[in-house]
Amino acid sequence: MRYPWLQGPKEDPTDPQGVGMLQRDYTVPDLLSDARGVPLVASVHVEAAADRADALRETAWLQSVADRHGFPHAIVPSVVLEADDVADVLAGHLQQPNVRGVRQMLDRDPATGAPAETTLMQNPAWLRGLARLAPLQLSFDLQVLPSQLPVAARVAADNGELTFVLNHGGYHVPASPEARAQWRAGVRLLGELPNVVVKASGYDTVDPNWPQDGVDDFLAVLLDAFGVDRVLFGSNFPVDGRTIAYPRLVETTARALHALDDDERDRVFCRNAIRTYRLATAGEPDEGNDV
């Protein structure tokens, strides 16, 4: 499979702003090694921006990995909802039993990979593609910029039968007063919709230093907007592994959730993901996974 954003000369693997550390294979043993010491019982693999021509191949490969290792327990593959062949691509993905939803990144220019505004969420062909998901029991992982959150909220409100999973807390741009104001207002709009949940992940983009007070505020805003039953922990590994170790990520998140009781923390770290991605139907974790 080809991943265009990882192609080209090898970059410095110690540069946290580059992709050098990611220009290598990353498999289940690597994930389990990164997560050693953390009680990792299941995982969800969200598409990694493979070349469009390789989308079905990526999903088939992930299913073969799951069949061997148990991980990943759910797969969220890539789709181009406005494409003429979207029905065939969705049918192809659904041949793999661990598929639970799909993602189309809406926060970047597909040609350059650079963040960009998009009109896709107002494109009739894209909206028709989106309407195909709920009848197939697929969720939609929503990755947008803070400035796009109001449009995303209107789309989610118009598709109340579809579960939307807001990626990276809806922030996913470097911190700034303008971005933060847009983000806070936008997540409040989405939080009012019962068919939207949010993954607390990707804070590396907001601030790669991972300050505890920043993560505390990030989680506090999401919990206030969505409530404890609709916030999901996401590691965003291996990408966020450039700036934080997996155990420290879990510890930093747990500290941000200190005001919650044990049952509420378990919802954020585990049970909300089990419900959203229907992990209970994906089989029990393999005892040989050594976690």
mmCIF file of C-alpha atoms in Angstrom:
data_model
loop_
_atom_site.group_PDB
_atom_site.id
_atom_site.type_symbol
_atom_site.label_atom_id
_atom_site.label_comp_id
_atom_site.label_asym_id
_atom_site.label_seq_id
_atom_site.Cartn_x
_atom_site.Cartn_y
_atom_site.Cartn_z
ATOM 1 C CA MET A 1 0.000 0.000 0.000
ATOM 2 C CA ARG A 2 1.102 3.542 -0.683
ATOM 3 C CA TYR A 3 0.759 6.389 1.812
ATOM 4 C CA PRO A 4 1.475 9.603 -0.164
ATOM 5 C CA TRP A 5 2.069 11.741 2.929
ATOM 6 C CA LEU A 6 4.884 9.409 4.026
ATOM 7 C CA GLN A 7 6.624 9.201 0.648
ATOM 8 C CA GLY A 8 9.842 10.918 -0.285
ATOM 9 C CA PRO A 9 13.299 11.052 1.289
ATOM 10 C CA LYS A 10 13.663 9.809 4.837
ATOM 11 C CA GLU A 11 13.205 12.644 7.295
ATOM 12 C CA ASP A 12 14.796 13.111 10.691
ATOM 13 C CA PRO A 13 13.069 10.582 12.997
ATOM 14 C CA THR A 14 13.710 12.834 16.015
ATOM 15 C CA ASP A 15 11.917 15.857 14.532
ATOM 16 C CA PRO A 16 8.508 16.084 16.249
ATOM 17 C CA GLN A 17 7.166 18.313 13.462
ATOM 18 C CA GLY A 18 8.095 15.896 10.676
ATOM 19 C CA VAL A 19 7.051 12.452 9.549
ATOM 20 C CA GLY A 20 10.448 10.781 9.856
ATOM 21 C CA MET A 21 9.464 8.661 12.858
ATOM 22 C CA LEU A 22 6.439 7.425 10.909
ATOM 23 C CA GLN A 23 8.335 6.366 7.775
ATOM 24 C CA ARG A 24 8.473 2.759 8.943
ATOM 25 C CA ASP A 25 6.235 -0.213 9.518
ATOM 26 C CA TYR A 26 4.048 0.051 12.621
ATOM 27 C CA THR A 27 2.350 -3.219 13.502
ATOM 28 C CA VAL A 28 0.550 -4.798 16.448
ATOM 29 C CA PRO A 29 3.791 -5.696 18.308
ATOM 30 C CA ASP A 30 4.870 -2.046 18.010
ATOM 31 C CA LEU A 31 1.561 -0.836 19.447
ATOM 32 C CA LEU A 32 1.715 -3.304 22.325
ATOM 33 C CA SER A 33 5.315 -2.336 23.027
ATOM 34 C CA ASP A 34 4.400 1.369 23.104
ATOM 35 C CA ALA A 35 1.448 0.620 25.397
ATOM 36 C CA ARG A 36 3.357 -1.697 27.740
ATOM 37 C CA GLY A 37 2.214 -1.126 31.295
ATOM 38 C CA VAL A 38 -1.165 0.198 30.171
ATOM 39 C CA PRO A 39 -4.208 -2.130 30.476
ATOM 40 C CA LEU A 40 -4.975 -1.989 26.763
ATOM 41 C CA VAL A 41 -7.837 -4.406 26.074
ATOM 42 C CA ALA A 42 -8.955 -3.346 22.587
ATOM 43 C CA SER A 43 -8.184 -0.883 19.817
ATOM 44 C CA VAL A 44 -9.853 0.866 16.901
ATOM 45 C CA HIS A 45 -7.827 1.462 13.743
ATOM 46 C CA VAL A 46 -8.837 4.607 11.871
ATOM 47 C CA GLU A 47 -7.646 4.873 8.269
ATOM 48 C CA ALA A 48 -4.163 6.272 7.821
ATOM 49 C CA ALA A 49 -4.587 8.253 4.579
ATOM 50 C CA ALA A 50 -3.547 5.499 2.213
ATOM 51 C CA ASP A 51 -3.686 6.265 -1.481
ATOM 52 C CA ARG A 52 -7.319 6.290 -2.590
ATOM 53 C CA ALA A 53 -6.688 3.319 -4.884
ATOM 54 C CA ASP A 54 -5.511 1.291 -1.876
ATOM 55 C CA ALA A 55 -8.459 1.956 0.470
ATOM 56 C CA LEU A 56 -9.989 -1.512 0.124
ATOM 57 C CA ARG A 57 -6.569 -3.134 0.250
ATOM 58 C CA GLU A 58 -5.803 -1.366 3.531
ATOM 59 C CA THR A 59 -9.053 -2.625 5.065
ATOM 60 C CA ALA A 60 -8.473 -6.206 3.900
ATOM 61 C CA TRP A 61 -4.940 -6.121 5.316
ATOM 62 C CA LEU A 62 -6.181 -4.764 8.649
ATOM 63 C CA GLN A 63 -8.747 -7.552 8.868
ATOM 64 C CA SER A 64 -6.013 -10.123 8.243
ATOM 65 C CA VAL A 65 -3.999 -8.537 11.059
ATOM 66 C CA ALA A 66 -7.018 -8.664 13.363
ATOM 67 C CA ASP A 67 -7.637 -12.299 12.461
ATOM 68 C CA ARG A 68 -4.070 -13.137 13.500
ATOM 69 C CA HIS A 69 -3.598 -10.908 16.541
ATOM 70 C CA GLY A 70 -7.020 -9.854 17.844
ATOM 71 C CA PHE A 71 -5.994 -6.215 17.347
ATOM 72 C CA PRO A 72 -7.518 -4.059 15.919
ATOM 73 C CA HIS A 73 -10.973 -4.914 17.199
ATOM 74 C CA ALA A 74 -12.688 -2.380 14.944
ATOM 75 C CA ILE A 75 -11.720 -0.807 11.627
ATOM 76 C CA VAL A 76 -12.717 2.637 10.341
ATOM 77 C CA PRO A 77 -11.646 2.716 6.681
ATOM 78 C CA SER A 78 -11.355 5.552 4.202
ATOM 79 C CA VAL A 79 -14.105 6.557 1.789
ATOM 80 C CA VAL A 80 -14.732 9.344 -0.715
ATOM 81 C CA LEU A 81 -18.409 9.992 -0.192
ATOM 82 C CA GLU A 82 -18.912 12.159 -3.289
ATOM 83 C CA ALA A 83 -17.342 9.568 -5.627
ATOM 84 C CA ASP A 84 -19.423 7.781 -8.242
ATOM 85 C CA ASP A 85 -18.250 4.400 -6.930
ATOM 86 C CA VAL A 86 -19.023 5.078 -3.254
ATOM 87 C CA ALA A 87 -21.647 2.310 -3.052
ATOM 88 C CA ASP A 88 -19.192 -0.270 -4.371
ATOM 89 C CA VAL A 89 -16.410 0.926 -2.055
ATOM 90 C CA LEU A 90 -18.689 0.734 0.994
ATOM 91 C CA ALA A 91 -19.774 -2.765 -0.014
ATOM 92 C CA GLY A 92 -16.121 -3.738 -0.371
ATOM 93 C CA HIS A 93 -15.243 -2.433 3.073
ATOM 94 C CA LEU A 94 -18.196 -4.263 4.604
ATOM 95 C CA GLN A 95 -16.825 -7.582 3.395
ATOM 96 C CA GLN A 96 -14.484 -7.304 6.381
ATOM 97 C CA PRO A 97 -16.316 -8.116 9.641
ATOM 98 C CA ASN A 98 -14.450 -5.648 11.862
ATOM 99 C CA VAL A 99 -15.541 -2.572 9.880
ATOM 100 C CA ARG A 100 -17.694 -0.317 12.074
ATOM 101 C CA GLY A 101 -17.609 3.086 10.390
ATOM 102 C CA VAL A 102 -15.770 5.166 7.796
ATOM 103 C CA ARG A 103 -13.799 8.398 7.692
ATOM 104 C CA GLN A 104 -13.181 11.059 5.086
ATOM 105 C CA MET A 105 -10.844 13.762 6.344
ATOM 106 C CA LEU A 106 -12.471 17.121 5.627
ATOM 107 C CA ASP A 107 -9.811 19.328 7.199
ATOM 108 C CA ARG A 108 -7.150 19.132 4.518
ATOM 109 C CA ASP A 109 -6.635 19.613 0.814
ATOM 110 C CA PRO A 110 -6.549 16.106 -0.713
ATOM 111 C CA ALA A 111 -3.900 17.145 -3.245
ATOM 112 C CA THR A 112 -1.403 18.788 -0.901
ATOM 113 C CA GLY A 113 -2.358 17.484 2.551
ATOM 114 C CA ALA A 114 -2.402 21.078 3.807
ATOM 115 C CA PRO A 115 -5.260 22.257 6.049
ATOM 116 C CA ALA A 116 -7.892 23.971 3.950
ATOM 117 C CA GLU A 117 -11.502 25.032 4.050
ATOM 118 C CA THR A 118 -13.775 22.664 2.186
ATOM 119 C CA THR A 119 -17.224 22.926 0.680
ATOM 120 C CA LEU A 120 -17.689 19.167 0.627
ATOM 121 C CA MET A 121 -20.174 19.242 3.497
ATOM 122 C CA GLN A 122 -22.420 21.365 1.279
ATOM 123 C CA ASN A 123 -21.894 19.263 -1.853
ATOM 124 C CA PRO A 124 -25.109 17.397 -2.843
ATOM 125 C CA ALA A 125 -23.141 14.369 -4.069
ATOM 126 C CA TRP A 126 -21.219 14.197 -0.781
ATOM 127 C CA LEU A 127 -24.434 14.498 1.226
ATOM 128 C CA ARG A 128 -25.986 11.670 -0.786
ATOM 129 C CA GLY A 129 -22.962 9.531 0.002
ATOM 130 C CA LEU A 130 -23.232 10.393 3.682
ATOM 131 C CA ALA A 131 -26.888 9.317 3.673
ATOM 132 C CA ARG A 132 -25.804 5.819 2.643
ATOM 133 C CA LEU A 133 -24.009 5.166 5.945
ATOM 134 C CA ALA A 134 -26.753 4.839 8.571
ATOM 135 C CA PRO A 135 -28.737 2.160 6.676
ATOM 136 C CA LEU A 136 -25.498 0.161 6.520
ATOM 137 C CA GLN A 137 -25.002 0.574 10.302
ATOM 138 C CA LEU A 138 -21.834 2.561 9.744
ATOM 139 C CA SER A 139 -20.754 5.576 11.806
ATOM 140 C CA PHE A 140 -18.839 8.545 10.383
ATOM 141 C CA ASP A 141 -15.565 9.760 11.871
ATOM 142 C CA LEU A 142 -15.680 13.530 11.425
ATOM 143 C CA GLN A 143 -12.335 15.332 11.120
ATOM 144 C CA VAL A 144 -12.720 19.080 10.653
ATOM 145 C CA LEU A 145 -11.094 22.361 11.637
ATOM 146 C CA PRO A 146 -12.519 24.602 14.388
ATOM 147 C CA SER A 147 -13.740 27.006 11.694
ATOM 148 C CA GLN A 148 -15.727 24.166 10.100
ATOM 149 C CA LEU A 149 -17.543 23.053 13.259
ATOM 150 C CA PRO A 150 -20.726 25.121 12.668
ATOM 151 C CA VAL A 151 -21.196 23.591 9.197
ATOM 152 C CA ALA A 152 -20.466 20.147 10.622
ATOM 153 C CA ALA A 153 -23.104 20.713 13.305
ATOM 154 C CA ARG A 154 -25.714 21.517 10.656
ATOM 155 C CA VAL A 155 -24.826 18.360 8.738
ATOM 156 C CA ALA A 156 -25.026 16.243 11.903
ATOM 157 C CA ALA A 157 -28.395 17.795 12.811
ATOM 158 C CA ASP A 158 -29.732 16.971 9.344
ATOM 159 C CA ASN A 159 -28.569 13.349 9.670
ATOM 160 C CA GLY A 160 -29.848 12.482 13.114
ATOM 161 C CA GLU A 161 -29.955 8.753 12.444
ATOM 162 C CA LEU A 162 -26.178 8.650 11.810
ATOM 163 C CA THR A 163 -23.573 8.534 14.596
ATOM 164 C CA PHE A 164 -20.810 11.107 14.108
ATOM 165 C CA VAL A 165 -17.487 10.668 15.917
ATOM 166 C CA LEU A 166 -15.760 14.051 16.136
ATOM 167 C CA ASN A 167 -12.028 13.398 15.791
ATOM 168 C CA HIS A 168 -9.279 15.055 17.818
ATOM 169 C CA GLY A 169 -11.699 16.948 20.002
ATOM 170 C CA GLY A 170 -12.594 19.190 17.070
ATOM 171 C CA TYR A 171 -9.476 21.302 17.689
ATOM 172 C CA HIS A 172 -6.495 19.843 15.770
ATOM 173 C CA VAL A 173 -4.816 23.145 14.890
ATOM 174 C CA PRO A 174 -2.067 24.972 16.803
ATOM 175 C CA ALA A 175 -3.406 26.837 19.808
ATOM 176 C CA SER A 176 -4.375 30.464 19.317
ATOM 177 C CA PRO A 177 -7.017 32.738 20.860
ATOM 178 C CA GLU A 178 -9.003 32.764 17.600
ATOM 179 C CA ALA A 179 -8.886 28.984 17.148
ATOM 180 C CA ARG A 180 -9.791 28.384 20.766
ATOM 181 C CA ALA A 181 -12.817 30.696 20.568
ATOM 182 C CA GLN A 182 -14.011 29.005 17.367
ATOM 183 C CA TRP A 183 -13.443 25.597 18.913
ATOM 184 C CA ARG A 184 -15.306 26.283 22.152
ATOM 185 C CA ALA A 185 -18.321 27.680 20.304
ATOM 186 C CA GLY A 186 -18.298 24.880 17.733
ATOM 187 C CA VAL A 187 -18.078 21.958 20.139
ATOM 188 C CA ARG A 188 -20.993 23.412 22.098
ATOM 189 C CA LEU A 189 -23.091 23.235 18.921
ATOM 190 C CA LEU A 190 -22.114 19.635 18.266
ATOM 191 C CA GLY A 191 -22.489 18.686 21.912
ATOM 192 C CA GLU A 192 -26.163 19.609 21.745
ATOM 193 C CA LEU A 193 -26.742 16.828 19.210
ATOM 194 C CA PRO A 194 -27.320 13.363 20.710
ATOM 195 C CA ASN A 195 -25.946 11.596 17.620
ATOM 196 C CA VAL A 196 -22.451 13.095 18.040
ATOM 197 C CA VAL A 197 -19.670 11.759 20.263
ATOM 198 C CA VAL A 198 -16.134 13.103 20.508
ATOM 199 C CA LYS A 199 -12.685 11.561 20.756
ATOM 200 C CA ALA A 200 -10.251 13.313 23.079
ATOM 201 C CA SER A 201 -7.134 12.800 20.977
ATOM 202 C CA GLY A 202 -4.548 14.581 18.908
ATOM 203 C CA TYR A 203 -3.649 17.284 21.443
ATOM 204 C CA ASP A 204 -0.141 17.096 19.975
ATOM 205 C CA THR A 205 -1.312 19.439 17.208
ATOM 206 C CA VAL A 206 -2.707 21.973 19.690
ATOM 207 C CA ASP A 207 0.471 21.970 21.796
ATOM 208 C CA PRO A 208 3.189 19.332 21.261
ATOM 209 C CA ASN A 209 4.527 20.055 24.747
ATOM 210 C CA TRP A 210 1.418 18.420 26.286
ATOM 211 C CA PRO A 211 1.143 20.842 29.253
ATOM 212 C CA GLN A 212 -1.068 19.352 31.937
ATOM 213 C CA ASP A 213 -3.131 22.523 32.304
ATOM 214 C CA GLY A 214 -3.779 22.574 28.557
ATOM 215 C CA VAL A 215 -4.931 18.949 28.515
ATOM 216 C CA ASP A 216 -7.033 19.656 31.623
ATOM 217 C CA ASP A 217 -8.830 22.484 29.807
ATOM 218 C CA PHE A 218 -9.218 20.400 26.632
ATOM 219 C CA LEU A 219 -10.980 17.605 28.528
ATOM 220 C CA ALA A 220 -13.002 20.023 30.654
ATOM 221 C CA VAL A 221 -14.458 21.754 27.577
ATOM 222 C CA LEU A 222 -15.305 18.436 25.910
ATOM 223 C CA LEU A 223 -16.909 16.991 29.044
ATOM 224 C CA ASP A 224 -18.941 20.149 29.555
ATOM 225 C CA ALA A 225 -20.177 20.076 25.945
ATOM 226 C CA PHE A 226 -20.770 16.345 25.504
ATOM 227 C CA GLY A 227 -21.070 14.843 28.985
ATOM 228 C CA VAL A 228 -19.220 11.860 30.381
ATOM 229 C CA ASP A 229 -21.107 9.335 28.216
ATOM 230 C CA ARG A 230 -20.041 10.863 24.889
ATOM 231 C CA VAL A 231 -16.310 11.515 25.341
ATOM 232 C CA LEU A 232 -13.903 8.775 24.178
ATOM 233 C CA PHE A 233 -10.189 8.483 24.862
ATOM 234 C CA GLY A 234 -8.106 8.261 21.683
ATOM 235 C CA SER A 235 -4.359 7.684 21.566
ATOM 236 C CA ASN A 236 -3.725 8.832 17.967
ATOM 237 C CA PHE A 237 -0.747 6.481 17.962
ATOM 238 C CA PRO A 238 1.720 6.222 16.367
ATOM 239 C CA VAL A 239 1.389 9.851 15.216
ATOM 240 C CA ASP A 240 1.305 11.385 18.697
ATOM 241 C CA GLY A 241 4.147 9.081 19.709
ATOM 242 C CA ARG A 242 6.437 11.702 18.201
ATOM 243 C CA THR A 243 5.900 13.917 21.247
ATOM 244 C CA ILE A 244 4.548 11.741 24.075
ATOM 245 C CA ALA A 245 4.915 8.170 25.326
ATOM 246 C CA TYR A 246 1.750 6.085 25.502
ATOM 247 C CA PRO A 247 1.859 5.557 29.311
ATOM 248 C CA ARG A 248 2.406 9.294 29.851
ATOM 249 C CA LEU A 249 -0.497 10.073 27.520
ATOM 250 C CA VAL A 250 -2.778 7.844 29.583
ATOM 251 C CA GLU A 251 -1.481 9.340 32.832
ATOM 252 C CA THR A 252 -1.941 12.912 31.578
ATOM 253 C CA THR A 253 -5.495 12.108 30.490
ATOM 254 C CA ALA A 254 -6.269 10.390 33.793
ATOM 255 C CA ARG A 255 -5.071 13.446 35.707
ATOM 256 C CA ALA A 256 -7.344 15.630 33.580
ATOM 257 C CA LEU A 257 -10.232 13.354 34.593
ATOM 258 C CA HIS A 258 -9.424 13.481 38.326
ATOM 259 C CA ALA A 259 -12.811 14.972 39.214
ATOM 260 C CA LEU A 260 -14.629 11.945 37.774
ATOM 261 C CA ASP A 261 -15.300 8.806 39.786
ATOM 262 C CA ASP A 262 -13.948 5.391 38.777
ATOM 263 C CA ASP A 263 -17.074 4.453 36.839
ATOM 264 C CA GLU A 264 -17.040 7.716 34.876
ATOM 265 C CA ARG A 265 -13.337 7.372 34.030
ATOM 266 C CA ASP A 266 -13.999 3.836 32.818
ATOM 267 C CA ARG A 267 -16.638 5.194 30.462
ATOM 268 C CA VAL A 268 -14.205 7.693 28.933
ATOM 269 C CA PHE A 269 -11.302 5.263 28.654
ATOM 270 C CA CYS A 270 -13.243 2.169 27.627
ATOM 271 C CA ARG A 271 -16.994 1.730 27.697
ATOM 272 C CA ASN A 272 -17.956 4.677 25.474
ATOM 273 C CA ALA A 273 -15.708 3.298 22.727
ATOM 274 C CA ILE A 274 -17.145 -0.194 23.194
ATOM 275 C CA ARG A 275 -20.647 1.212 22.664
ATOM 276 C CA THR A 276 -19.788 3.585 19.806
ATOM 277 C CA TYR A 277 -17.728 1.136 17.767
ATOM 278 C CA ARG A 278 -19.650 -1.968 18.902
ATOM 279 C CA LEU A 279 -16.447 -3.585 20.104
ATOM 280 C CA ALA A 280 -18.330 -6.234 22.070
ATOM 281 C CA THR A 281 -19.289 -7.814 18.754
ATOM 282 C CA ALA A 282 -15.709 -7.883 17.497
ATOM 283 C CA GLY A 283 -14.603 -10.779 19.690
ATOM 284 C CA GLU A 284 -12.619 -11.038 22.888
ATOM 285 C CA PRO A 285 -8.987 -9.875 22.979
ATOM 286 C CA ASP A 286 -6.479 -12.622 22.310
ATOM 287 C CA GLU A 287 -4.884 -13.776 25.555
ATOM 288 C CA GLY A 288 -1.592 -13.992 23.707
ATOM 289 C CA ASN A 289 -1.466 -10.240 23.205
ATOM 290 C CA ASP A 290 0.467 -9.830 26.467
ATOM 291 C CA VAL A 291 -1.255 -6.693 27.689
#
